[in-house]
mmCIF file of C-alpha atoms in Angstrom:
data_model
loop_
_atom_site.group_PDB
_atom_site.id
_atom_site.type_symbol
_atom_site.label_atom_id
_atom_site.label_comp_id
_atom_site.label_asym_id
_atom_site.label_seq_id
_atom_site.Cartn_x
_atom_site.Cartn_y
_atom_site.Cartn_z
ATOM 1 C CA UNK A 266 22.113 -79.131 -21.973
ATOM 2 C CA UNK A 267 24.700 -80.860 -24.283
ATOM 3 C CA UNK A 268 26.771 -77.717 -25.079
ATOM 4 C CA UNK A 269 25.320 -77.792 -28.478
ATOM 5 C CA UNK A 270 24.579 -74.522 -30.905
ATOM 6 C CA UNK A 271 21.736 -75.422 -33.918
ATOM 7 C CA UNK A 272 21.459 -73.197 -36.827
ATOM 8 C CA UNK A 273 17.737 -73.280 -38.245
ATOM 9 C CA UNK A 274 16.650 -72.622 -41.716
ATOM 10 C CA UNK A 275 13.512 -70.311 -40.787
ATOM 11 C CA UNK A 276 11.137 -70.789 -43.636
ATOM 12 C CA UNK A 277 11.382 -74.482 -43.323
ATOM 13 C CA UNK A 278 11.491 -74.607 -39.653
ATOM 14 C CA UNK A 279 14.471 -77.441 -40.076
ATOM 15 C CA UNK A 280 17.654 -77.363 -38.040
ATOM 16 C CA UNK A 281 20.537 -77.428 -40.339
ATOM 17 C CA UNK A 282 23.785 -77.622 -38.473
ATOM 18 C CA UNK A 283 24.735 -78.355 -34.814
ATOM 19 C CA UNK A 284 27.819 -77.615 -33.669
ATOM 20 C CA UNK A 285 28.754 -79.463 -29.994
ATOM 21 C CA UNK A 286 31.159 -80.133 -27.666
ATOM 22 C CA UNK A 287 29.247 -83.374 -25.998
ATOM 23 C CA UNK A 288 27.018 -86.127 -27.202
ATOM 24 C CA UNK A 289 25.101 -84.193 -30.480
ATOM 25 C CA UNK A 290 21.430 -84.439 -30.664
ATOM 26 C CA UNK A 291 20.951 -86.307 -27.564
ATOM 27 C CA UNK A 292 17.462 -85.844 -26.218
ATOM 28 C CA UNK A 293 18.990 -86.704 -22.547
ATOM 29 C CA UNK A 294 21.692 -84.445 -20.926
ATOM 30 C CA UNK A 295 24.758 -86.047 -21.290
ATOM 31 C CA UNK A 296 26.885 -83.245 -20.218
ATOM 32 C CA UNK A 297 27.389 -81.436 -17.148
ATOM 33 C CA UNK A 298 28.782 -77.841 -19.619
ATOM 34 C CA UNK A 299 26.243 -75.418 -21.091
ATOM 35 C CA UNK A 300 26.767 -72.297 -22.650
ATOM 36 C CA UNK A 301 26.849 -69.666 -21.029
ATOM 37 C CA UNK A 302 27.533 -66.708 -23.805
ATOM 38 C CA UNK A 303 27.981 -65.547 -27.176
ATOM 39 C CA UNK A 304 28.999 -62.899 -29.248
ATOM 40 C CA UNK A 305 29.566 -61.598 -32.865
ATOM 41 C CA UNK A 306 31.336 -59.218 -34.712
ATOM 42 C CA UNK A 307 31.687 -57.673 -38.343
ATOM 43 C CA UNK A 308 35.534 -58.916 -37.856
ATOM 44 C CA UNK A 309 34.483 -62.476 -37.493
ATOM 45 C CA UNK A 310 33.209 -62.011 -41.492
ATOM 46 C CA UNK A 311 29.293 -62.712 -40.834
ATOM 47 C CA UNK A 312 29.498 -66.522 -40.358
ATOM 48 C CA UNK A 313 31.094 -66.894 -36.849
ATOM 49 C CA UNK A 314 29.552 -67.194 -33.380
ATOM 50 C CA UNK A 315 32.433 -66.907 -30.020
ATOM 51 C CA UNK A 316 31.034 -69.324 -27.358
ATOM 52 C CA UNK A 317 31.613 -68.853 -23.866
ATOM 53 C CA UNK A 318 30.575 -71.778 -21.985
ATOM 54 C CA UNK A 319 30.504 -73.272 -18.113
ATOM 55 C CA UNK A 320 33.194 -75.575 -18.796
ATOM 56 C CA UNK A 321 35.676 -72.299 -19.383
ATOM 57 C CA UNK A 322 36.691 -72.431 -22.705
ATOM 58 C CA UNK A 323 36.173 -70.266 -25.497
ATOM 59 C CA UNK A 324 34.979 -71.597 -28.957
ATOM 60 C CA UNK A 325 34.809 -70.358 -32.287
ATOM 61 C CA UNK A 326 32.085 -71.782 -34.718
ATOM 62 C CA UNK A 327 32.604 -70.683 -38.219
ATOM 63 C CA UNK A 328 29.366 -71.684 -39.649
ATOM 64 C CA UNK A 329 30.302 -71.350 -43.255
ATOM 65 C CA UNK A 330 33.486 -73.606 -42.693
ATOM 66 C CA UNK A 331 32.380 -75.843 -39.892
ATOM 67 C CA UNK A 332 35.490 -77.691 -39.613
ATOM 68 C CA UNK A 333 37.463 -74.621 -39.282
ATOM 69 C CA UNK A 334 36.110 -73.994 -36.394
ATOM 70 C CA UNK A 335 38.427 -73.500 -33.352
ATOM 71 C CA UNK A 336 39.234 -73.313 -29.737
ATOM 72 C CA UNK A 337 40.177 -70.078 -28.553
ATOM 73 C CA UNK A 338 40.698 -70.389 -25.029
ATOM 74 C CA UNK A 339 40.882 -73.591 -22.761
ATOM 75 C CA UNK A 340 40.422 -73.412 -19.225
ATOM 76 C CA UNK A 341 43.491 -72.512 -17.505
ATOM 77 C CA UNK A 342 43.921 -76.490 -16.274
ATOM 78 C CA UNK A 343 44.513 -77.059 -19.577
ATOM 79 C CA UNK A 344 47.267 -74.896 -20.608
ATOM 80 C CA UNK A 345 50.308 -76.288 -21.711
ATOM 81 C CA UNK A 346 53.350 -74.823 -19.238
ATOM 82 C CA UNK A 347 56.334 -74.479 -20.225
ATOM 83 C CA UNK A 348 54.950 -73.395 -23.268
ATOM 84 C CA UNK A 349 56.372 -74.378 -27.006
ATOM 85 C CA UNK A 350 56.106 -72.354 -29.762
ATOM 86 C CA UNK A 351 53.187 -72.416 -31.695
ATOM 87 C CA UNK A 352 51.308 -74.808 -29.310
ATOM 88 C CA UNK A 353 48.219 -73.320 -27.801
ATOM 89 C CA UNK A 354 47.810 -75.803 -24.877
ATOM 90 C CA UNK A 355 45.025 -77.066 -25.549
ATOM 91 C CA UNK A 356 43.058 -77.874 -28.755
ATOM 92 C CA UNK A 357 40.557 -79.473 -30.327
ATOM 93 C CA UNK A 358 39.454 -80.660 -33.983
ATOM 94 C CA UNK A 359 36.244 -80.869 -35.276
ATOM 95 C CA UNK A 360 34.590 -83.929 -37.419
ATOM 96 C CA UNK A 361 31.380 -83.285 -39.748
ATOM 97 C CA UNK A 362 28.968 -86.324 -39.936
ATOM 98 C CA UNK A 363 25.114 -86.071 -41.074
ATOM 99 C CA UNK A 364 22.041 -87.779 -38.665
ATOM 100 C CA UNK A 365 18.968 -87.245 -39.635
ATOM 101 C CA UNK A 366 19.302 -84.484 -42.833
ATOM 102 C CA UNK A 367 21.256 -82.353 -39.679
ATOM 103 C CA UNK A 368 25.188 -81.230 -40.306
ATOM 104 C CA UNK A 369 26.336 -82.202 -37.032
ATOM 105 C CA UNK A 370 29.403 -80.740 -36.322
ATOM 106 C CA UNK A 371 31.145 -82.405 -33.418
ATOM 107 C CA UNK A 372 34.389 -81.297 -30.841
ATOM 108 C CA UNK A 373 36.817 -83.747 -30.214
ATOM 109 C CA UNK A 374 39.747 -82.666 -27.498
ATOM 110 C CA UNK A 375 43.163 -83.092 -27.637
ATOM 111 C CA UNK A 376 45.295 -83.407 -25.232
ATOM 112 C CA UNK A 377 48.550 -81.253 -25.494
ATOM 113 C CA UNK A 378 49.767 -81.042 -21.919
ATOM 114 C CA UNK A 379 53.489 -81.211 -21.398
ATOM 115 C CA UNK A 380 55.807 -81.587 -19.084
ATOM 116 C CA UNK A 381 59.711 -80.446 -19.064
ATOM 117 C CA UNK A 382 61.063 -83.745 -19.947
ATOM 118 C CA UNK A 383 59.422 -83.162 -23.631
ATOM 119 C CA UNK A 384 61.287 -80.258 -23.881
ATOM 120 C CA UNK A 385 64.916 -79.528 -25.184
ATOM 121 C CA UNK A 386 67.490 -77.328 -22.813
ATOM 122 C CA UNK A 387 67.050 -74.577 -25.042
ATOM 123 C CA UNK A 388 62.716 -74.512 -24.683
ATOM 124 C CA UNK A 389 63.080 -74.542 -20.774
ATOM 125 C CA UNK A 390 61.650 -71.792 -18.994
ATOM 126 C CA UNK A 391 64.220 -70.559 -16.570
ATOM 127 C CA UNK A 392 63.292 -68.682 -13.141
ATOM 128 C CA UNK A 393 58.917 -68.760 -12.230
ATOM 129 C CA UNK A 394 56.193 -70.063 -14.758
ATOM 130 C CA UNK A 395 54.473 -67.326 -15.803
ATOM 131 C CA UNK A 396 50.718 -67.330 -14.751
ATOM 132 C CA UNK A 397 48.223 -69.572 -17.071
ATOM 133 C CA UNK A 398 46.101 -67.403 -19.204
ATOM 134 C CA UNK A 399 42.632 -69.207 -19.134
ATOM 135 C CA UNK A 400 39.431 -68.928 -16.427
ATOM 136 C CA UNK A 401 39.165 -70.689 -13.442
ATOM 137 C CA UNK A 402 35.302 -70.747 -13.297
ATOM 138 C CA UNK A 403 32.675 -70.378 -16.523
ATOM 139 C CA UNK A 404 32.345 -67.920 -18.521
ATOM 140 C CA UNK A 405 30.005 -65.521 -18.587
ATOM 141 C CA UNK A 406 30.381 -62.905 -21.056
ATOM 142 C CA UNK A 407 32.544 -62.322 -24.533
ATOM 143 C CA UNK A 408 32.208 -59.841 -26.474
ATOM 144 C CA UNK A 409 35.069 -58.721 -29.612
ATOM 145 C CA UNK A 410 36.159 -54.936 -30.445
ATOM 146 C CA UNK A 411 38.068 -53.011 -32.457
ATOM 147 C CA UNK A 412 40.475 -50.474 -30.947
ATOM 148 C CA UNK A 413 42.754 -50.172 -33.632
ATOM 149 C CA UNK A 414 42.784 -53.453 -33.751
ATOM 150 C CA UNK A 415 40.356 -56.611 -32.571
ATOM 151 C CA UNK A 416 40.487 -57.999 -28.749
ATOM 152 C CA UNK A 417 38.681 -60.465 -27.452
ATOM 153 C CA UNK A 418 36.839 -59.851 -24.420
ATOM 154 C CA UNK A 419 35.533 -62.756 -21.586
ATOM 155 C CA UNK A 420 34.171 -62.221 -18.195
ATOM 156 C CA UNK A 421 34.252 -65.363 -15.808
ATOM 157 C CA UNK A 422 32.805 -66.262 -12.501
ATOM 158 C CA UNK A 423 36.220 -66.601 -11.256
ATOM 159 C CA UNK A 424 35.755 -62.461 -10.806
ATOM 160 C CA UNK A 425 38.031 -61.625 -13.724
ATOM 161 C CA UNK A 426 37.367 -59.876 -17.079
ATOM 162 C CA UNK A 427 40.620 -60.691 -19.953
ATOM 163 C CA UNK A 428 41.215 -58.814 -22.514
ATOM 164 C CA UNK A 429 43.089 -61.333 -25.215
ATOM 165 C CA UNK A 430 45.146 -59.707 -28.022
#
């Protein structure tokens, strides 16, 4: 109920890592977000999970390289318009701390939302914004494939399916 992923060592029956979004290891639910999907794929190397969760974004946990982890897609809220180059929208970066022998790997967001006054003449959009790229509901399915080269596939509750590039 946190938005939390644990990675268990099976002989010793110990969790190892968490990786969350909201208040780690918390025996109460202190977030309203769950996850709602998750996917792998031989592209992602063998150590990554994609996370889909209720709170629309779209997560990458790199279990080798915690830290490296990454969001992939914030809700569409979030997304930076006009947009600057190289600036996603919305991000996040991760901190590692240990509690109780557990590698708790926790999401911090970061607020990148802009507004034409923080932009130079020359970054202006002229004529319409073009449509935000994110969900407008949770999602509920990802899944990555390979046709000649890797997309990334989510299906929301808002009624869409995106296929991202």
């Amino acid at each position: 109920a946190n938005n939390e992923v644990s990675v268990w060592d099976m002989e010793t029956g110990n969790r190892s890592i968490v990786f969350c979004s909201g208040v780690p290891l918390s025996k109460q639910r202190t977030s309203n977000y769950f996850i709602r999907s998750l996917a792998t794929h031989s592209s992602l190397g063998g150590n990554a999970v994609l996370l889909g969760g209720s709170d629309r974004r779209v997560r990458l946990f790199n279990m080798a390289h915690p830290l490296e982890s990454s969001m992939l897609v914030p809700p569409k809220s979030e997304l930076a318009l006009p947009p600057r180059p190289n600036q996603s929208g919305a991000t996040a970066k991760y901190r590692k701390h240990q509690t109780d022998g557990t590698t708790v790997v926790q999401e911090q967001l970061i607020e990148t939302k802009l507004d034409s006054t923080q932009l130079a003449d020359d970054q202006k959009l002229r004529g319409p914004h073009p449509p935000a790229s994110g969900h407008l509901d949770a999602i509920t399915g990802v899944a990555v494939t390979n046709v000649g080269q890797n997309y990334l596939l989510t299906a929301s509750r808002d009624g869409v399916v995106k296929v991202w590039k």
